[in-house]
Amino acid sequence: MASSAAFPVTILLHGGSGRLHPAGTPFLQQAAYNEALTQATEAGYAVLAQGGSSLAAVETSLRLLEDCPLFNAGRGAVFSHAGVNELDAALMDGATLRAGAVAGVRTVKNPISAARAVLERSPHVLLTGAGADEFAAATGLELALPPWFRTEERWQQFEALRRGQAPGAKFGTVGAVALDQAGHLAAGTSTGGMLNKKYGRVGDSPLIGAGTYANAVCAVSGTGHGEFFIRYTVAHDIAALMEYRGLSVQAAAELVIHQKVAPAGGLGGVIALDAQGNMAMPHSTEGLFWSYRSADGRAATNVCNMVIE
């Protein structure tokens, strides 16, 4: 689907970082990741090509990834120490700096839509826990019972961790950044958080400036060790380096991930997009799932550190 926009409409997604596929992973599972990311990318791009907003494109793509059990977001989220799924999401409009986020929700089928509802239908930025669930219900969002979110694979990971076995280093958070025909950027991130998290722990994904940020210069979504992304305000720092030091999106993103966060002990990656459609996907982990499509016909998906164009 072609676009005649004045700006190079682009959408870029991630599906987590870390050790994406251990040795011996069946090819069919790799293909499933590729298909899910590609379908979500195409759905978001279709919104942009038809003149839709970057905000709507990001939400559209992330809803599909939340519904896919392959990722640590929505259905397929990891379990907390209490054996429940606690979900976080954020969405930010770079044109207006409006943002919405939810943390620790348990009954919202698509947390990214709850984040958009907070952005558009409340005076707040971040709602948490039972209050966020109540808000979602009051605004008519689709709700889901615990069995919807549970997958057997995630439960077995939880059980293995409780037996003292290491589940492997993989962060399955999902995120998207987009540039629309009006030249407006948006960013969104959705996650189930850290496996076996306690005490209502909240990571970087729903925190504006940490795991999610968008302004007129760039849009960023992160995935990785949230405590480090919070301390180093990763998403905003990338935007600040571009705005105040004139760095390119690639240079800014690489500096933050490789020269600031990684030396401190924080592993992860980001996707970043500037207002000219330039992209960056740096990561300090073994791999990073990503997928994109742009108005100039470029499109690619990366799974298992193998790019499929």
mmCIF file of C-alpha atoms in Angstrom:
data_model
loop_
_atom_site.group_PDB
_atom_site.id
_atom_site.type_symbol
_atom_site.label_atom_id
_atom_site.label_comp_id
_atom_site.label_asym_id
_atom_site.label_seq_id
_atom_site.Cartn_x
_atom_site.Cartn_y
_atom_site.Cartn_z
ATOM 1 C CA MET A 1 0.000 0.000 0.000
ATOM 2 C CA ALA A 2 1.665 3.228 -1.134
ATOM 3 C CA SER A 3 1.477 6.579 0.598
ATOM 4 C CA SER A 4 1.629 10.062 -0.956
ATOM 5 C CA ALA A 5 2.350 11.777 2.358
ATOM 6 C CA ALA A 6 4.606 14.804 2.628
ATOM 7 C CA PHE A 7 6.423 12.999 5.435
ATOM 8 C CA PRO A 8 7.936 9.504 5.071
ATOM 9 C CA VAL A 9 5.332 7.597 7.079
ATOM 10 C CA THR A 10 7.067 4.845 8.991
ATOM 11 C CA ILE A 11 6.278 2.341 11.705
ATOM 12 C CA LEU A 12 8.882 0.435 13.705
ATOM 13 C CA LEU A 13 8.095 -2.279 16.260
ATOM 14 C CA HIS A 14 9.997 -4.335 18.800
ATOM 15 C CA GLY A 15 9.034 -7.558 20.499
ATOM 16 C CA GLY A 16 11.640 -7.797 23.221
ATOM 17 C CA SER A 17 15.360 -8.292 23.625
ATOM 18 C CA GLY A 18 17.656 -10.874 25.156
ATOM 19 C CA ARG A 19 18.417 -14.435 24.148
ATOM 20 C CA LEU A 20 15.657 -14.624 21.585
ATOM 21 C CA HIS A 21 15.926 -18.281 20.599
ATOM 22 C CA PRO A 22 17.974 -20.826 22.574
ATOM 23 C CA ALA A 23 19.861 -23.416 20.559
ATOM 24 C CA GLY A 24 17.498 -25.961 19.109
ATOM 25 C CA THR A 25 14.445 -23.710 18.947
ATOM 26 C CA PRO A 26 12.102 -25.136 16.299
ATOM 27 C CA PHE A 27 12.015 -23.202 13.047
ATOM 28 C CA LEU A 28 8.207 -23.091 13.223
ATOM 29 C CA GLN A 29 8.412 -21.066 16.438
ATOM 30 C CA GLN A 30 10.824 -18.635 14.808
ATOM 31 C CA ALA A 31 8.417 -18.354 11.892
ATOM 32 C CA ALA A 32 5.563 -17.642 14.299
ATOM 33 C CA TYR A 33 7.462 -14.676 15.770
ATOM 34 C CA ASN A 34 8.205 -13.392 12.304
ATOM 35 C CA GLU A 35 4.575 -13.668 11.250
ATOM 36 C CA ALA A 36 3.256 -11.950 14.381
ATOM 37 C CA LEU A 37 5.650 -9.025 14.072
ATOM 38 C CA THR A 38 5.062 -8.652 10.346
ATOM 39 C CA GLN A 39 1.272 -8.697 10.709
ATOM 40 C CA ALA A 40 1.388 -6.092 13.488
ATOM 41 C CA THR A 41 3.679 -3.899 11.389
ATOM 42 C CA GLU A 42 1.431 -4.138 8.341
ATOM 43 C CA ALA A 43 -1.660 -3.303 10.400
ATOM 44 C CA GLY A 44 -0.031 -0.203 11.854
ATOM 45 C CA TYR A 45 1.322 0.881 8.498
ATOM 46 C CA ALA A 46 -2.138 0.550 6.937
ATOM 47 C CA VAL A 47 -3.420 3.096 9.458
ATOM 48 C CA LEU A 48 -0.657 5.530 8.469
ATOM 49 C CA ALA A 49 -1.105 4.999 4.737
ATOM 50 C CA GLN A 50 -4.800 5.795 5.043
ATOM 51 C CA GLY A 51 -4.035 9.095 6.782
ATOM 52 C CA GLY A 52 -4.460 7.888 10.346
ATOM 53 C CA SER A 53 -2.481 9.306 13.237
ATOM 54 C CA SER A 54 0.763 7.896 14.537
ATOM 55 C CA LEU A 55 -1.014 7.435 17.874
ATOM 56 C CA ALA A 56 -3.656 5.210 16.270
ATOM 57 C CA ALA A 57 -1.038 3.249 14.332
ATOM 58 C CA VAL A 58 0.968 2.501 17.475
ATOM 59 C CA GLU A 59 -2.142 1.382 19.344
ATOM 60 C CA THR A 60 -3.276 -0.802 16.436
ATOM 61 C CA SER A 61 0.047 -2.622 16.192
ATOM 62 C CA LEU A 62 0.453 -3.115 19.923
ATOM 63 C CA ARG A 63 -3.064 -4.468 20.391
ATOM 64 C CA LEU A 64 -2.153 -7.287 18.010
ATOM 65 C CA LEU A 65 1.054 -8.053 19.891
ATOM 66 C CA GLU A 66 -0.789 -7.941 23.227
ATOM 67 C CA ASP A 67 -3.216 -10.546 21.897
ATOM 68 C CA CYS A 68 -0.375 -12.790 20.715
ATOM 69 C CA PRO A 69 0.808 -15.271 23.391
ATOM 70 C CA LEU A 70 4.387 -15.199 22.100
ATOM 71 C CA PHE A 71 5.200 -11.916 23.856
ATOM 72 C CA ASN A 72 5.369 -10.714 27.451
ATOM 73 C CA ALA A 73 2.422 -8.342 27.106
ATOM 74 C CA GLY A 74 -1.312 -8.880 27.485
ATOM 75 C CA ARG A 75 -2.035 -12.518 26.741
ATOM 76 C CA GLY A 76 1.201 -14.377 27.413
ATOM 77 C CA ALA A 77 2.446 -12.005 30.113
ATOM 78 C CA VAL A 78 4.728 -13.377 32.819
ATOM 79 C CA PHE A 79 3.489 -14.122 36.322
ATOM 80 C CA SER A 80 4.195 -12.059 39.408
ATOM 81 C CA HIS A 81 5.330 -13.596 42.711
ATOM 82 C CA ALA A 82 1.644 -13.860 43.651
ATOM 83 C CA GLY A 83 0.950 -15.962 40.570
ATOM 84 C CA VAL A 84 -1.044 -13.307 38.720
ATOM 85 C CA ASN A 85 -0.521 -11.238 35.571
ATOM 86 C CA GLU A 86 0.101 -7.543 36.262
ATOM 87 C CA LEU A 87 0.264 -5.471 33.098
ATOM 88 C CA ASP A 88 1.816 -2.088 32.262
ATOM 89 C CA ALA A 89 1.516 0.127 29.183
ATOM 90 C CA ALA A 90 2.162 3.684 28.033
ATOM 91 C CA LEU A 91 1.357 5.782 24.976
ATOM 92 C CA MET A 92 2.687 9.256 24.100
ATOM 93 C CA ASP A 93 1.776 11.769 21.401
ATOM 94 C CA GLY A 94 4.899 13.609 20.289
ATOM 95 C CA ALA A 95 2.981 16.492 18.713
ATOM 96 C CA THR A 96 1.256 17.544 21.941
ATOM 97 C CA LEU A 97 3.336 15.783 24.634
ATOM 98 C CA ARG A 98 0.120 14.259 25.922
ATOM 99 C CA ALA A 99 0.710 10.870 27.495
ATOM 100 C CA GLY A 100 -1.256 8.124 29.183
ATOM 101 C CA ALA A 101 -0.165 5.055 31.095
ATOM 102 C CA VAL A 102 -1.412 2.244 33.300
ATOM 103 C CA ALA A 103 0.526 -0.010 35.655
ATOM 104 C CA GLY A 104 -0.340 -3.202 37.482
ATOM 105 C CA VAL A 105 -3.675 -3.745 35.740
ATOM 106 C CA ARG A 106 -5.173 -7.239 35.874
ATOM 107 C CA THR A 107 -8.467 -7.097 34.013
ATOM 108 C CA VAL A 108 -7.862 -4.925 30.910
ATOM 109 C CA LYS A 109 -7.661 -7.055 27.763
ATOM 110 C CA ASN A 110 -5.528 -4.495 25.925
ATOM 111 C CA PRO A 111 -3.508 -2.289 28.288
ATOM 112 C CA ILE A 112 -2.289 -0.073 25.431
ATOM 113 C CA SER A 113 -5.908 0.960 24.817
ATOM 114 C CA ALA A 114 -6.250 1.763 28.502
ATOM 115 C CA ALA A 115 -3.161 3.961 28.193
ATOM 116 C CA ARG A 116 -4.778 5.779 25.271
ATOM 117 C CA ALA A 117 -7.965 6.247 27.278
ATOM 118 C CA VAL A 118 -5.957 7.825 30.097
ATOM 119 C CA LEU A 119 -4.295 10.114 27.539
ATOM 120 C CA GLU A 120 -7.520 11.211 25.867
ATOM 121 C CA ARG A 121 -10.198 10.870 28.525
ATOM 122 C CA SER A 122 -8.594 11.815 31.833
ATOM 123 C CA PRO A 123 -6.584 14.719 33.246
ATOM 124 C CA HIS A 124 -3.904 12.300 34.454
ATOM 125 C CA VAL A 125 -0.857 10.572 32.991
ATOM 126 C CA LEU A 126 -0.457 7.375 35.034
ATOM 127 C CA LEU A 127 -3.100 5.249 36.754
ATOM 128 C CA THR A 128 -2.206 2.137 38.751
ATOM 129 C CA GLY A 129 -3.646 -1.083 40.095
ATOM 130 C CA ALA A 130 -7.302 -1.456 40.940
ATOM 131 C CA GLY A 131 -7.957 2.205 40.171
ATOM 132 C CA ALA A 132 -6.668 1.785 36.632
ATOM 133 C CA ASP A 133 -8.821 -1.322 36.175
ATOM 134 C CA GLU A 134 -11.828 0.619 37.462
ATOM 135 C CA PHE A 135 -11.120 3.478 35.066
ATOM 136 C CA ALA A 136 -10.866 1.065 32.128
ATOM 137 C CA ALA A 137 -14.203 -0.491 33.014
ATOM 138 C CA ALA A 138 -15.834 2.921 33.440
ATOM 139 C CA THR A 139 -14.646 4.021 29.994
ATOM 140 C CA GLY A 140 -16.065 0.906 28.343
ATOM 141 C CA LEU A 141 -12.838 -0.872 27.451
ATOM 142 C CA GLU A 142 -12.942 -4.620 26.893
ATOM 143 C CA LEU A 143 -12.094 -6.574 30.033
ATOM 144 C CA ALA A 144 -10.769 -10.117 30.420
ATOM 145 C CA LEU A 145 -10.661 -12.742 33.150
ATOM 146 C CA PRO A 146 -7.319 -14.220 34.352
ATOM 147 C CA PRO A 147 -7.487 -17.308 32.077
ATOM 148 C CA TRP A 148 -7.226 -15.025 29.023
ATOM 149 C CA PHE A 149 -3.755 -13.850 30.014
ATOM 150 C CA ARG A 150 -2.400 -17.183 31.210
ATOM 151 C CA THR A 151 -0.345 -19.416 28.936
ATOM 152 C CA GLU A 152 1.118 -22.754 29.930
ATOM 153 C CA GLU A 153 4.605 -21.744 28.803
ATOM 154 C CA ARG A 154 4.626 -18.708 31.091
ATOM 155 C CA TRP A 155 3.270 -20.732 34.007
ATOM 156 C CA GLN A 156 6.021 -23.324 33.555
ATOM 157 C CA GLN A 157 8.623 -20.534 33.537
ATOM 158 C CA PHE A 158 7.158 -19.267 36.795
ATOM 159 C CA GLU A 159 7.193 -22.736 38.356
ATOM 160 C CA ALA A 160 10.756 -23.349 37.189
ATOM 161 C CA LEU A 161 11.940 -20.097 38.749
ATOM 162 C CA ARG A 162 10.277 -21.007 42.042
ATOM 163 C CA ARG A 163 12.216 -24.308 41.938
ATOM 164 C CA GLY A 164 15.425 -22.324 41.577
ATOM 165 C CA GLN A 165 15.938 -22.855 37.858
ATOM 166 C CA ALA A 166 17.012 -19.960 35.643
ATOM 167 C CA PRO A 167 14.380 -19.125 32.990
ATOM 168 C CA GLY A 168 16.883 -17.498 30.605
ATOM 169 C CA ALA A 169 17.508 -13.858 29.782
ATOM 170 C CA LYS A 170 14.699 -12.651 27.528
ATOM 171 C CA PHE A 171 12.678 -9.466 27.817
ATOM 172 C CA GLY A 172 9.451 -9.892 25.817
ATOM 173 C CA THR A 173 8.107 -6.373 26.175
ATOM 174 C CA VAL A 174 6.500 -4.986 23.001
ATOM 175 C CA GLY A 175 6.734 -1.454 21.666
ATOM 176 C CA ALA A 176 6.071 0.689 18.631
ATOM 177 C CA VAL A 177 7.064 4.085 17.258
ATOM 178 C CA ALA A 178 5.450 5.749 14.257
ATOM 179 C CA LEU A 179 5.577 8.832 12.007
ATOM 180 C CA ASP A 180 2.338 9.877 10.299
ATOM 181 C CA GLN A 181 1.473 11.958 7.224
ATOM 182 C CA ALA A 182 1.279 15.131 9.315
ATOM 183 C CA GLY A 183 4.840 14.598 10.534
ATOM 184 C CA HIS A 184 3.730 13.691 14.043
ATOM 185 C CA LEU A 185 5.538 11.046 16.067
ATOM 186 C CA ALA A 186 4.136 8.679 18.702
ATOM 187 C CA ALA A 187 5.523 5.945 20.932
ATOM 188 C CA GLY A 188 3.950 3.133 22.907
ATOM 189 C CA THR A 189 5.122 0.238 25.056
ATOM 190 C CA SER A 190 3.311 -2.678 26.708
ATOM 191 C CA THR A 191 4.612 -5.379 29.053
ATOM 192 C CA GLY A 192 3.870 -7.950 31.699
ATOM 193 C CA GLY A 193 6.953 -6.759 33.534
ATOM 194 C CA MET A 194 9.509 -8.877 35.350
ATOM 195 C CA LEU A 195 8.910 -12.556 35.994
ATOM 196 C CA ASN A 196 8.213 -13.250 39.688
ATOM 197 C CA LYS A 197 8.109 -9.533 40.548
ATOM 198 C CA LYS A 198 7.054 -8.651 44.108
ATOM 199 C CA TYR A 199 5.403 -5.812 46.012
ATOM 200 C CA GLY A 200 3.700 -4.226 43.020
ATOM 201 C CA ARG A 201 6.974 -3.606 41.216
ATOM 202 C CA VAL A 202 6.659 -1.313 38.183
ATOM 203 C CA GLY A 203 9.338 -1.113 35.517
ATOM 204 C CA ASP A 204 10.222 1.467 32.911
ATOM 205 C CA SER A 205 7.587 0.708 30.261
ATOM 206 C CA PRO A 206 4.739 2.843 31.688
ATOM 207 C CA LEU A 207 7.049 5.603 32.915
ATOM 208 C CA ILE A 208 7.200 8.535 30.515
ATOM 209 C CA GLY A 209 10.823 9.376 29.749
ATOM 210 C CA ALA A 210 12.156 6.005 30.890
ATOM 211 C CA GLY A 211 10.780 3.271 28.636
ATOM 212 C CA THR A 212 8.479 5.421 26.500
ATOM 213 C CA TYR A 213 8.830 8.926 25.093
ATOM 214 C CA ALA A 214 7.892 10.980 22.038
ATOM 215 C CA ASN A 215 8.215 14.638 21.073
ATOM 216 C CA ALA A 216 8.648 16.546 17.810
ATOM 217 C CA VAL A 217 12.213 15.242 17.438
ATOM 218 C CA CYS A 218 11.934 11.504 17.982
ATOM 219 C CA ALA A 219 9.905 8.636 19.418
ATOM 220 C CA VAL A 220 11.435 5.894 21.570
ATOM 221 C CA SER A 221 10.296 2.595 23.086
ATOM 222 C CA GLY A 222 12.564 0.433 25.220
ATOM 223 C CA THR A 223 12.886 -3.153 26.375
ATOM 224 C CA GLY A 224 15.266 -4.524 28.951
ATOM 225 C CA HIS A 225 16.211 -4.197 32.614
ATOM 226 C CA GLY A 226 13.690 -1.594 33.693
ATOM 227 C CA GLU A 227 15.424 -0.354 36.817
ATOM 228 C CA PHE A 228 18.357 0.869 34.735
ATOM 229 C CA PHE A 229 16.119 2.409 32.089
ATOM 230 C CA ILE A 230 14.380 4.344 34.857
ATOM 231 C CA ARG A 231 17.585 5.558 36.514
ATOM 232 C CA TYR A 232 19.051 6.709 33.217
ATOM 233 C CA THR A 233 15.746 8.078 31.815
ATOM 234 C CA VAL A 234 16.706 6.268 28.639
ATOM 235 C CA ALA A 235 13.924 7.308 26.265
ATOM 236 C CA HIS A 236 14.069 11.005 27.160
ATOM 237 C CA ASP A 237 17.860 11.060 27.178
ATOM 238 C CA ILE A 238 17.916 9.934 23.558
ATOM 239 C CA ALA A 239 15.513 12.737 22.633
ATOM 240 C CA ALA A 240 17.546 15.273 24.625
ATOM 241 C CA LEU A 241 20.810 14.297 22.937
ATOM 242 C CA MET A 242 19.163 14.821 19.573
ATOM 243 C CA GLU A 243 17.492 18.110 20.495
ATOM 244 C CA TYR A 244 20.284 19.780 22.464
ATOM 245 C CA ARG A 245 23.453 18.246 21.011
ATOM 246 C CA GLY A 246 22.256 17.685 17.469
ATOM 247 C CA LEU A 247 23.053 13.974 17.421
ATOM 248 C CA SER A 248 21.399 11.713 14.872
ATOM 249 C CA VAL A 249 18.830 9.216 16.123
ATOM 250 C CA GLN A 250 21.332 6.398 15.559
ATOM 251 C CA ALA A 251 24.164 8.142 17.403
ATOM 252 C CA ALA A 252 21.960 9.204 20.319
ATOM 253 C CA ALA A 253 20.390 5.789 20.792
ATOM 254 C CA GLU A 254 23.707 3.959 20.601
ATOM 255 C CA LEU A 255 25.357 6.367 23.046
ATOM 256 C CA VAL A 256 22.666 5.837 25.674
ATOM 257 C CA ILE A 257 22.413 2.056 25.304
ATOM 258 C CA HIS A 258 26.103 1.241 24.884
ATOM 259 C CA GLN A 259 27.962 4.033 26.692
ATOM 260 C CA LYS A 260 25.625 4.821 29.582
ATOM 261 C CA VAL A 261 23.303 1.953 30.459
ATOM 262 C CA ALA A 262 25.391 -1.093 29.522
ATOM 263 C CA PRO A 263 28.511 -0.052 31.499
ATOM 264 C CA ALA A 264 26.283 0.411 34.548
ATOM 265 C CA GLY A 265 25.076 -3.181 34.225
ATOM 266 C CA GLY A 266 21.770 -2.649 32.452
ATOM 267 C CA LEU A 267 20.984 -4.811 29.450
ATOM 268 C CA GLY A 268 18.340 -4.074 26.843
ATOM 269 C CA GLY A 269 17.592 -2.141 23.709
ATOM 270 C CA VAL A 270 15.421 0.509 22.131
ATOM 271 C CA ILE A 271 13.707 1.335 18.897
ATOM 272 C CA ALA A 272 13.852 5.008 17.947
ATOM 273 C CA LEU A 273 12.461 6.998 15.036
ATOM 274 C CA ASP A 274 13.051 10.626 14.074
ATOM 275 C CA ALA A 275 10.812 13.076 12.212
ATOM 276 C CA GLN A 276 12.557 12.306 8.892
ATOM 277 C CA GLY A 277 11.843 8.587 9.146
ATOM 278 C CA ASN A 278 15.353 7.574 10.210
ATOM 279 C CA MET A 279 15.444 4.555 12.513
ATOM 280 C CA ALA A 280 17.713 3.066 15.183
ATOM 281 C CA MET A 281 17.528 -0.305 16.950
ATOM 282 C CA PRO A 282 20.606 -0.628 19.205
ATOM 283 C CA HIS A 283 20.746 -3.334 21.880
ATOM 284 C CA SER A 284 23.271 -4.652 24.383
ATOM 285 C CA THR A 285 21.618 -8.080 24.611
ATOM 286 C CA GLU A 286 22.209 -11.050 22.320
ATOM 287 C CA GLY A 287 19.334 -10.019 20.138
ATOM 288 C CA LEU A 288 16.363 -7.753 19.575
ATOM 289 C CA PHE A 289 13.118 -8.548 17.790
ATOM 290 C CA TRP A 290 12.158 -5.721 15.448
ATOM 291 C CA SER A 291 10.056 -5.064 12.369
ATOM 292 C CA TYR A 292 9.420 -1.973 10.257
ATOM 293 C CA ARG A 293 7.797 -0.610 7.131
ATOM 294 C CA SER A 294 8.281 2.810 5.546
ATOM 295 C CA ALA A 295 6.754 4.830 2.726
ATOM 296 C CA ASP A 296 9.752 4.328 0.435
ATOM 297 C CA GLY A 297 8.970 0.630 0.220
ATOM 298 C CA ARG A 298 11.500 -0.582 2.750
ATOM 299 C CA ALA A 299 10.296 -3.346 5.060
ATOM 300 C CA ALA A 300 12.122 -5.915 7.167
ATOM 301 C CA THR A 301 11.649 -8.132 10.198
ATOM 302 C CA ASN A 302 14.391 -9.419 12.499
ATOM 303 C CA VAL A 303 13.980 -12.651 14.443
ATOM 304 C CA CYS A 304 16.758 -14.849 15.763
ATOM 305 C CA ASN A 305 19.233 -12.157 14.621
ATOM 306 C CA MET A 306 18.267 -12.947 11.033
ATOM 307 C CA VAL A 307 16.687 -10.160 8.982
ATOM 308 C CA ILE A 308 13.842 -11.140 6.673
ATOM 309 C CA GLU A 309 13.118 -8.554 3.960
#
